[in-house]
Amino acid sequence: SLEGYESFMIKEIRESWGAVRDTIAGLMGDVEIGKAVKALDRARRVFVVAAGTSFHAGLIFSLRLLRNGKTVIPVIASEHEFLETDEDDAILVISQSGETMDSLLALKRFKSNGSFVISLTNTLGNSISSYSNVALHTRAGPEIGVAATKTFTSQVGALLLLSSMIIGESIDYLKEAETVVANSFSKSIGYMEKIGREVANKSSMYYLGKGLGVPMAMEGALKIKEIAYIHAEAYPAGESKHGPIALVEKGFPVIFVNTGELVDELRNNLKEMQSRQARTYVISAGPELKSDSETREIVLEVSDPRLTTLALAPPLQLIAYYAAKERGTNPDRPRNLAKTVTVR
Ligand code: F6R
């Protein structure tokens, strides 16, 4: 039930830090994660298969492993037919529902090629986990809102843990995960409401980031399209000058997602947008981007750079939520969408 909240979406965003805590604790106490780490570590190539928001969580995982020398291939589930795997490959399927048809079909085909399959889902006894060699779970609890919120943040938490174990680094930093998400939410909610209200009457906007900020920008753009029906695109910030900037005119909203990676370059992209009179907003989970007193920026406190993606999840979800609220659309039941997509 709504328990006094205005919508499931806001209730579930508020449940996200507890969900991240429970997910990480659950996985740390799960013998299956050791099997997953072993298989992923041994594999010649790792294919990460997912759709939508789960794909964005998969991109974060993929980037972290790629930077540590692992061969990782992120696969949009509905595009799986164009790729082949073999018995030296491991597959990681990420799906909140565990029932997404494209992801399930990809899993079955890659498994029939002899590849070892690991899944990360948010329910017990779903189809995807039942076909997997190793089934891992996020522990976000039921998510009623159609848009993925706390399940996404939990996937990111789970995948930070999994990638750290594969890389062989200390996982101590994850002790702060819950606090970082909770603080980010409370620090940003007021400002995100303001951004959401300001962009609500716009028809188009950009989300720009660098490094791990790119999948977060993609997630921000997906969420606002889905919930508030505002056209939004995400780009690696440097790519914006290769075409997208042509659309930018006075007042065009551009949200910069700053993870603290390549800050000077990102700041240059910000200045480019400001010189086109874009309406820029910066959400920083790293060093401040601010170039002048005009820049609207919020700086989140993050105890470890590896927690930046977790910190950025709530603010990006909140922008979409408040934009939808301002437009009078129901954030829990976006048109044309189903919570679980069981058709191709
Ligand atoms: C967006 C959203 C969808 C799902 C996608 C995959 O908010 O919820 O993009 O992420 O349909 O769903 P799962 O994770 O159930 O496979």
Tab-separated table of C-alpha atoms and ligand atoms in Angstrom:
chain	number	residue	atom	x	y	z
A	1	SER	CA	0.000	0.000	0.000
A	2	LEU	CA	0.977	3.625	-0.369
A	3	GLU	CA	1.311	4.120	3.407
A	4	GLY	CA	0.571	7.808	3.087
A	5	TYR	CA	2.912	8.460	0.163
A	6	GLU	CA	1.652	10.276	-2.908
A	7	SER	CA	2.853	7.578	-5.261
A	8	PHE	CA	4.731	4.298	-5.291
A	9	MET	CA	7.553	5.943	-7.175
A	10	ILE	CA	8.428	8.371	-4.377
A	11	LYS	CA	7.892	5.668	-1.755
A	12	GLU	CA	10.211	3.323	-3.611
A	13	ILE	CA	12.904	5.965	-4.144
A	14	ARG	CA	12.787	6.482	-0.372
A	15	GLU	CA	13.236	2.746	0.124
A	16	SER	CA	16.350	2.660	-2.042
A	17	TRP	CA	19.059	3.018	0.598
A	18	GLY	CA	17.560	0.230	2.699
A	19	ALA	CA	17.289	-1.842	-0.468
A	20	VAL	CA	20.958	-1.264	-1.280
A	21	ARG	CA	21.968	-2.181	2.281
A	22	ASP	CA	19.895	-5.389	2.233
A	23	THR	CA	21.150	-6.306	-1.233
A	24	ILE	CA	24.821	-5.969	-0.324
A	25	ALA	CA	24.402	-7.769	3.011
A	26	GLY	CA	22.393	-10.527	1.337
A	27	LEU	CA	24.988	-11.128	-1.345
A	28	MET	CA	27.871	-11.092	1.110
A	29	GLY	CA	26.187	-13.931	2.959
A	30	ASP	CA	25.357	-15.899	-0.186
A	31	VAL	CA	27.670	-18.763	-1.185
A	32	GLU	CA	26.503	-18.397	-4.782
A	33	ILE	CA	28.407	-15.147	-5.249
A	34	GLY	CA	31.702	-17.004	-4.888
A	35	LYS	CA	30.683	-19.293	-7.774
A	36	ALA	CA	29.738	-16.289	-9.878
A	37	VAL	CA	33.063	-14.553	-9.200
A	38	LYS	CA	34.983	-17.714	-10.104
A	39	ALA	CA	33.106	-18.181	-13.387
A	40	LEU	CA	33.364	-14.514	-14.366
A	41	ASP	CA	37.037	-14.416	-13.470
A	42	ARG	CA	37.839	-17.517	-15.510
A	43	ALA	CA	35.792	-16.583	-18.559
A	44	ARG	CA	37.587	-15.513	-21.711
A	45	ARG	CA	34.812	-12.987	-22.370
A	46	VAL	CA	31.892	-11.799	-20.261
A	47	PHE	CA	28.622	-10.918	-22.014
A	48	VAL	CA	26.349	-8.662	-19.972
A	49	VAL	CA	22.750	-9.019	-21.133
A	50	ALA	CA	19.842	-6.783	-20.083
A	51	ALA	CA	17.158	-4.346	-21.235
A	52	GLY	CA	16.279	-0.765	-20.310
A	53	THR	CA	17.275	0.357	-16.851
A	54	SER	CA	18.870	-3.012	-16.091
A	55	PHE	CA	21.087	-2.494	-19.144
A	56	HIS	CA	22.316	0.788	-17.664
A	57	ALA	CA	23.290	-1.016	-14.459
A	58	GLY	CA	25.021	-3.562	-16.705
A	59	LEU	CA	26.996	-0.789	-18.410
A	60	ILE	CA	28.368	0.380	-15.064
A	61	PHE	CA	29.525	-3.169	-14.321
A	62	SER	CA	30.977	-3.544	-17.828
A	63	LEU	CA	32.939	-0.286	-17.650
A	64	ARG	CA	34.427	-1.191	-14.288
A	65	LEU	CA	35.645	-4.568	-15.550
A	66	LEU	CA	36.838	-3.203	-18.901
A	67	ARG	CA	39.005	-0.700	-17.047
A	68	ASN	CA	40.562	-3.614	-15.218
A	69	GLY	CA	41.515	-5.484	-18.327
A	70	LYS	CA	38.594	-7.885	-18.625
A	71	THR	CA	36.925	-8.417	-21.984
A	72	VAL	CA	33.299	-7.489	-21.427
A	73	ILE	CA	30.606	-7.135	-24.060
A	74	PRO	CA	27.392	-5.369	-23.005
A	75	VAL	CA	24.456	-6.758	-25.002
A	76	ILE	CA	21.031	-5.155	-25.350
A	77	ALA	CA	18.850	-8.215	-24.826
A	78	SER	CA	16.721	-7.715	-27.947
A	79	GLU	CA	19.910	-7.630	-30.078
A	80	HIS	CA	21.307	-10.930	-28.822
A	81	GLU	CA	20.795	-12.785	-32.112
A	82	PHE	CA	23.632	-10.860	-33.703
A	83	LEU	CA	26.209	-12.341	-31.338
A	84	GLU	CA	27.558	-15.817	-30.675
A	85	THR	CA	29.112	-17.134	-27.496
A	86	ASP	CA	30.921	-20.367	-26.634
A	87	GLU	CA	31.897	-22.521	-23.651
A	88	ASP	CA	34.762	-20.187	-22.690
A	89	ASP	CA	32.360	-17.271	-22.201
A	90	ALA	CA	30.304	-16.321	-19.154
A	91	ILE	CA	26.968	-14.526	-19.380
A	92	LEU	CA	25.572	-12.160	-16.774
A	93	VAL	CA	21.848	-11.545	-17.235
A	94	ILE	CA	20.445	-8.627	-15.245
A	95	SER	CA	16.676	-8.340	-14.880
A	96	GLN	CA	14.656	-6.883	-12.060
A	97	SER	CA	11.571	-8.958	-12.884
A	98	GLY	CA	13.414	-12.062	-14.047
A	99	GLU	CA	10.756	-12.418	-16.743
A	100	THR	CA	11.801	-10.071	-19.556
A	101	MET	CA	11.315	-12.131	-22.717
A	102	ASP	CA	14.283	-10.738	-24.660
A	103	SER	CA	16.636	-11.364	-21.745
A	104	LEU	CA	15.277	-14.880	-21.219
A	105	LEU	CA	15.661	-15.788	-24.901
A	106	ALA	CA	19.217	-14.445	-24.948
A	107	LEU	CA	20.016	-16.464	-21.834
A	108	LYS	CA	18.639	-19.692	-23.314
A	109	ARG	CA	20.509	-19.310	-26.579
A	110	PHE	CA	23.842	-18.394	-24.986
A	111	LYS	CA	23.433	-21.242	-22.520
A	112	SER	CA	22.778	-23.683	-25.356
A	113	ASN	CA	26.118	-22.521	-26.814
A	114	GLY	CA	27.739	-23.930	-23.676
A	115	SER	CA	28.293	-20.603	-21.906
A	116	PHE	CA	28.025	-20.378	-18.127
A	117	VAL	CA	25.066	-18.232	-17.082
A	118	ILE	CA	24.803	-16.039	-14.001
A	119	SER	CA	21.692	-14.003	-13.313
A	120	LEU	CA	20.871	-11.065	-11.075
A	121	THR	CA	17.137	-10.693	-10.440
A	122	ASN	CA	14.952	-9.161	-7.745
A	123	THR	CA	12.465	-11.968	-7.154
A	124	LEU	CA	12.790	-15.612	-6.179
A	125	GLY	CA	11.712	-18.399	-8.500
A	126	ASN	CA	11.531	-16.314	-11.679
A	127	SER	CA	12.205	-17.791	-15.134
A	128	ILE	CA	15.606	-16.178	-15.653
A	129	SER	CA	16.995	-17.367	-12.327
A	130	SER	CA	15.625	-20.867	-12.850
A	131	TYR	CA	17.553	-21.247	-16.135
A	132	SER	CA	20.806	-19.879	-14.691
A	133	ASN	CA	23.837	-21.831	-13.509
A	134	VAL	CA	24.167	-19.337	-10.663
A	135	ALA	CA	21.257	-17.168	-9.514
A	136	LEU	CA	22.073	-14.011	-7.568
A	137	HIS	CA	19.459	-11.673	-6.153
A	138	THR	CA	19.005	-8.058	-5.285
A	139	ARG	CA	16.864	-7.566	-2.201
A	140	ALA	CA	14.930	-4.429	-3.043
A	141	GLY	CA	11.551	-5.941	-2.144
A	142	PRO	CA	8.500	-5.578	-4.389
A	143	GLU	CA	8.505	-2.609	-6.748
A	144	ILE	CA	5.027	-1.457	-7.763
A	145	GLY	CA	5.831	1.673	-9.759
A	146	VAL	CA	6.402	0.785	-13.391
A	147	ALA	CA	9.639	2.752	-13.522
A	148	ALA	CA	12.566	0.969	-11.955
A	149	THR	CA	13.953	2.995	-9.035
A	150	LYS	CA	15.085	1.098	-5.943
A	151	THR	CA	15.669	-2.036	-8.023
A	152	PHE	CA	18.122	-0.098	-10.212
A	153	THR	CA	20.020	1.334	-7.242
A	154	SER	CA	20.144	-2.171	-5.745
A	155	GLN	CA	21.471	-3.618	-9.005
A	156	VAL	CA	24.207	-0.993	-8.995
A	157	GLY	CA	25.075	-1.889	-5.383
A	158	ALA	CA	25.148	-5.609	-6.213
A	159	LEU	CA	27.277	-5.041	-9.302
A	160	LEU	CA	29.766	-2.836	-7.463
A	161	LEU	CA	30.253	-5.692	-5.013
A	162	LEU	CA	30.514	-8.320	-7.744
A	163	SER	CA	32.955	-6.279	-9.843
A	164	SER	CA	35.127	-5.467	-6.818
A	165	MET	CA	35.322	-9.170	-5.971
A	166	ILE	CA	36.333	-10.023	-9.536
A	167	ILE	CA	38.940	-7.264	-9.626
A	168	GLY	CA	40.168	-8.426	-6.231
A	169	GLU	CA	39.899	-5.081	-4.464
A	170	SER	CA	38.743	-4.429	-0.916
A	171	ILE	CA	34.991	-4.176	-0.504
A	172	ASP	CA	35.201	-2.041	2.651
A	173	TYR	CA	33.984	1.034	0.790
A	174	LEU	CA	30.561	-0.575	0.405
A	175	LYS	CA	29.922	-0.143	4.143
A	176	GLU	CA	29.118	3.466	3.263
A	177	ALA	CA	26.736	2.596	0.421
A	178	GLU	CA	23.531	2.984	2.435
A	179	THR	CA	24.621	6.300	3.952
A	180	VAL	CA	25.748	7.699	0.618
A	181	VAL	CA	22.389	6.926	-1.038
A	182	ALA	CA	20.369	8.231	1.920
A	183	ASN	CA	22.393	11.451	2.175
A	184	SER	CA	22.258	12.028	-1.547
A	185	PHE	CA	18.472	11.731	-1.439
A	186	SER	CA	17.989	14.140	1.445
A	187	LYS	CA	20.535	16.631	0.231
A	188	SER	CA	19.232	16.726	-3.342
A	189	ILE	CA	15.442	16.412	-3.043
A	190	GLY	CA	14.721	20.137	-2.777
A	191	TYR	CA	16.940	21.071	-5.673
A	192	MET	CA	15.716	18.170	-7.831
A	193	GLU	CA	12.133	19.298	-7.264
A	194	LYS	CA	13.129	22.720	-8.558
A	195	ILE	CA	14.819	21.226	-11.647
A	196	GLY	CA	11.859	18.907	-12.275
A	197	ARG	CA	9.436	21.832	-12.150
A	198	GLU	CA	11.624	23.975	-14.388
A	199	VAL	CA	11.998	21.376	-17.129
A	200	ALA	CA	8.356	20.284	-16.989
A	201	ASN	CA	7.325	22.747	-19.706
A	202	LYS	CA	10.230	21.868	-22.018
A	203	SER	CA	9.857	19.466	-24.921
A	204	SER	CA	13.441	18.266	-25.147
A	205	MET	CA	16.592	18.074	-23.057
A	206	TYR	CA	20.050	16.508	-22.779
A	207	TYR	CA	21.852	14.583	-20.077
A	208	LEU	CA	25.643	14.652	-20.430
A	209	GLY	CA	28.355	12.842	-18.505
A	210	LYS	CA	31.752	11.223	-18.799
A	211	GLY	CA	32.900	7.749	-17.841
A	212	LEU	CA	30.477	6.149	-15.394
A	213	GLY	CA	28.434	9.322	-15.730
A	214	VAL	CA	27.372	8.152	-19.199
A	215	PRO	CA	25.212	5.202	-18.090
A	216	MET	CA	23.836	7.421	-15.308
A	217	ALA	CA	22.970	10.106	-17.877
A	218	MET	CA	21.283	7.403	-19.979
A	219	GLU	CA	19.260	6.331	-16.977
A	220	GLY	CA	18.250	9.915	-16.192
A	221	ALA	CA	17.104	10.442	-19.779
A	222	LEU	CA	15.178	7.158	-19.878
A	223	LYS	CA	13.394	7.969	-16.629
A	224	ILE	CA	12.203	11.423	-17.677
A	225	LYS	CA	10.988	10.126	-21.064
A	226	GLU	CA	9.162	7.296	-19.397
A	227	ILE	CA	7.525	9.166	-16.540
A	228	ALA	CA	7.199	12.787	-17.690
A	229	TYR	CA	7.034	12.230	-21.487
A	230	ILE	CA	9.778	14.760	-22.104
A	231	HIS	CA	12.088	13.923	-24.960
A	232	ALA	CA	15.567	13.457	-23.538
A	233	GLU	CA	18.810	12.156	-24.896
A	234	ALA	CA	22.002	11.179	-23.132
A	235	TYR	CA	25.481	11.522	-24.580
A	236	PRO	CA	29.048	11.218	-23.491
A	237	ALA	CA	29.643	14.940	-22.908
A	238	GLY	CA	32.475	15.174	-25.426
A	239	GLU	CA	30.248	13.703	-28.098
A	240	SER	CA	27.772	16.569	-27.768
A	241	LYS	CA	29.921	18.772	-29.987
A	242	HIS	CA	29.695	16.259	-32.817
A	243	GLY	CA	26.096	17.025	-33.677
A	244	PRO	CA	23.737	17.254	-30.684
A	245	ILE	CA	24.824	20.810	-29.818
A	246	ALA	CA	23.145	22.026	-33.010
A	247	LEU	CA	19.806	21.752	-31.219
A	248	VAL	CA	20.851	23.841	-28.249
A	249	GLU	CA	19.384	27.319	-28.039
A	250	LYS	CA	18.520	29.747	-25.280
A	251	GLY	CA	16.849	27.926	-22.386
A	252	PHE	CA	17.450	24.370	-23.672
A	253	PRO	CA	17.896	22.240	-20.533
A	254	VAL	CA	21.151	20.323	-20.185
A	255	ILE	CA	21.839	18.247	-17.094
A	256	PHE	CA	25.486	17.465	-16.396
A	257	VAL	CA	26.101	14.265	-14.482
A	258	ASN	CA	29.506	14.638	-12.849
A	259	THR	CA	31.163	11.539	-11.397
A	260	GLY	CA	34.469	13.330	-10.896
A	261	GLU	CA	36.074	11.664	-13.910
A	262	LEU	CA	37.817	14.044	-16.346
A	263	VAL	CA	36.369	17.062	-14.584
A	264	ASP	CA	38.302	19.650	-16.611
A	265	GLU	CA	37.004	18.245	-19.888
A	266	LEU	CA	33.476	18.075	-18.535
A	267	ARG	CA	33.767	21.685	-17.365
A	268	ASN	CA	34.714	22.687	-20.914
A	269	ASN	CA	31.593	20.962	-22.220
A	270	LEU	CA	29.580	22.857	-19.613
A	271	LYS	CA	31.044	26.158	-20.773
A	272	GLU	CA	30.240	25.287	-24.394
A	273	MET	CA	26.616	24.717	-23.462
A	274	GLN	CA	26.500	27.897	-21.397
A	275	SER	CA	27.907	29.927	-24.273
A	276	ARG	CA	24.947	28.629	-26.360
A	277	GLN	CA	22.718	29.941	-23.550
A	278	ALA	CA	21.556	26.460	-22.576
A	279	ARG	CA	19.912	26.211	-19.167
A	280	THR	CA	22.511	24.067	-17.435
A	281	TYR	CA	22.268	22.098	-14.209
A	282	VAL	CA	25.099	20.131	-12.630
A	283	ILE	CA	24.747	17.152	-10.329
A	284	SER	CA	28.177	16.421	-8.926
A	285	ALA	CA	29.292	13.380	-7.025
A	286	GLY	CA	32.897	14.468	-7.413
A	287	PRO	CA	34.819	17.758	-7.405
A	288	GLU	CA	32.750	20.817	-8.167
A	289	LEU	CA	32.343	21.722	-11.833
A	290	LYS	CA	31.288	25.299	-11.209
A	291	SER	CA	32.887	27.762	-13.582
A	292	ASP	CA	31.062	30.865	-12.379
A	293	SER	CA	28.424	31.971	-9.902
A	294	GLU	CA	25.694	31.465	-12.526
A	295	THR	CA	26.154	27.701	-12.611
A	296	ARG	CA	23.394	25.797	-10.854
A	297	GLU	CA	25.148	22.896	-9.177
A	298	ILE	CA	24.635	20.508	-6.312
A	299	VAL	CA	27.633	18.689	-4.858
A	300	LEU	CA	26.823	15.371	-3.182
A	301	GLU	CA	29.030	13.972	-0.463
A	302	VAL	CA	30.547	10.675	-1.507
A	303	SER	CA	33.020	8.914	0.772
A	304	ASP	CA	34.653	6.896	-2.011
A	305	PRO	CA	34.748	7.571	-5.772
A	306	ARG	CA	33.413	4.069	-6.405
A	307	LEU	CA	30.120	5.095	-4.788
A	308	THR	CA	29.374	7.961	-7.179
A	309	THR	CA	26.932	6.014	-9.345
A	310	LEU	CA	24.939	5.017	-6.260
A	311	ALA	CA	24.840	8.639	-5.107
A	312	LEU	CA	23.591	9.872	-8.477
A	313	ALA	CA	20.677	7.438	-8.751
A	314	PRO	CA	18.180	9.155	-6.407
A	315	PRO	CA	18.628	12.714	-7.783
A	316	LEU	CA	18.152	11.566	-11.386
A	317	GLN	CA	15.016	9.649	-10.426
A	318	LEU	CA	13.717	12.634	-8.462
A	319	ILE	CA	14.010	15.002	-11.437
A	320	ALA	CA	11.775	12.679	-13.471
A	321	TYR	CA	9.376	12.292	-10.577
A	322	TYR	CA	8.933	16.032	-10.006
A	323	ALA	CA	8.679	16.775	-13.724
A	324	ALA	CA	5.849	14.229	-13.956
A	325	LYS	CA	4.175	15.694	-10.902
A	326	GLU	CA	4.335	19.181	-12.355
A	327	ARG	CA	2.871	17.927	-15.645
A	328	GLY	CA	0.104	16.080	-13.821
A	329	THR	CA	0.982	12.632	-15.163
A	330	ASN	CA	0.840	9.529	-12.995
A	331	PRO	CA	4.440	8.453	-12.306
A	332	ASP	CA	3.383	4.963	-11.291
A	333	ARG	CA	1.514	4.113	-14.462
A	334	PRO	CA	3.196	5.602	-17.529
A	335	ARG	CA	1.276	5.110	-20.757
A	336	ASN	CA	2.267	2.329	-23.194
A	337	LEU	CA	4.427	0.545	-20.641
A	338	ALA	CA	4.150	-2.630	-18.614
A	339	LYS	CA	6.153	-3.482	-15.523
A	340	THR	CA	7.199	-6.775	-17.030
A	341	VAL	CA	7.776	-7.086	-20.765
A	342	THR	CA	7.045	-10.688	-21.701
A	343	VAL	CA	6.694	-10.105	-25.446
A	344	ARG	CA	9.365	-9.657	-28.082
B	1	F6R	C1	12.560	1.599	-16.886
B	1	F6R	C2	12.246	0.179	-16.775
B	1	F6R	C3	12.521	-0.716	-17.932
B	1	F6R	C4	13.075	-2.052	-17.449
B	1	F6R	C5	13.220	-3.051	-18.589
B	1	F6R	C6	13.877	-4.340	-18.131
B	1	F6R	O1	12.237	2.287	-15.731
B	1	F6R	O2	11.773	-0.247	-15.757
B	1	F6R	O3	13.412	-0.122	-18.845
B	1	F6R	O4	14.304	-1.808	-16.836
B	1	F6R	O5	11.959	-3.324	-19.123
B	1	F6R	O6	13.146	-4.939	-17.118
B	1	F6R	P1	13.742	-6.065	-16.194
B	1	F6R	O7	14.789	-5.463	-15.363
B	1	F6R	O8	12.587	-6.580	-15.419
B	1	F6R	O9	14.320	-7.115	-17.123
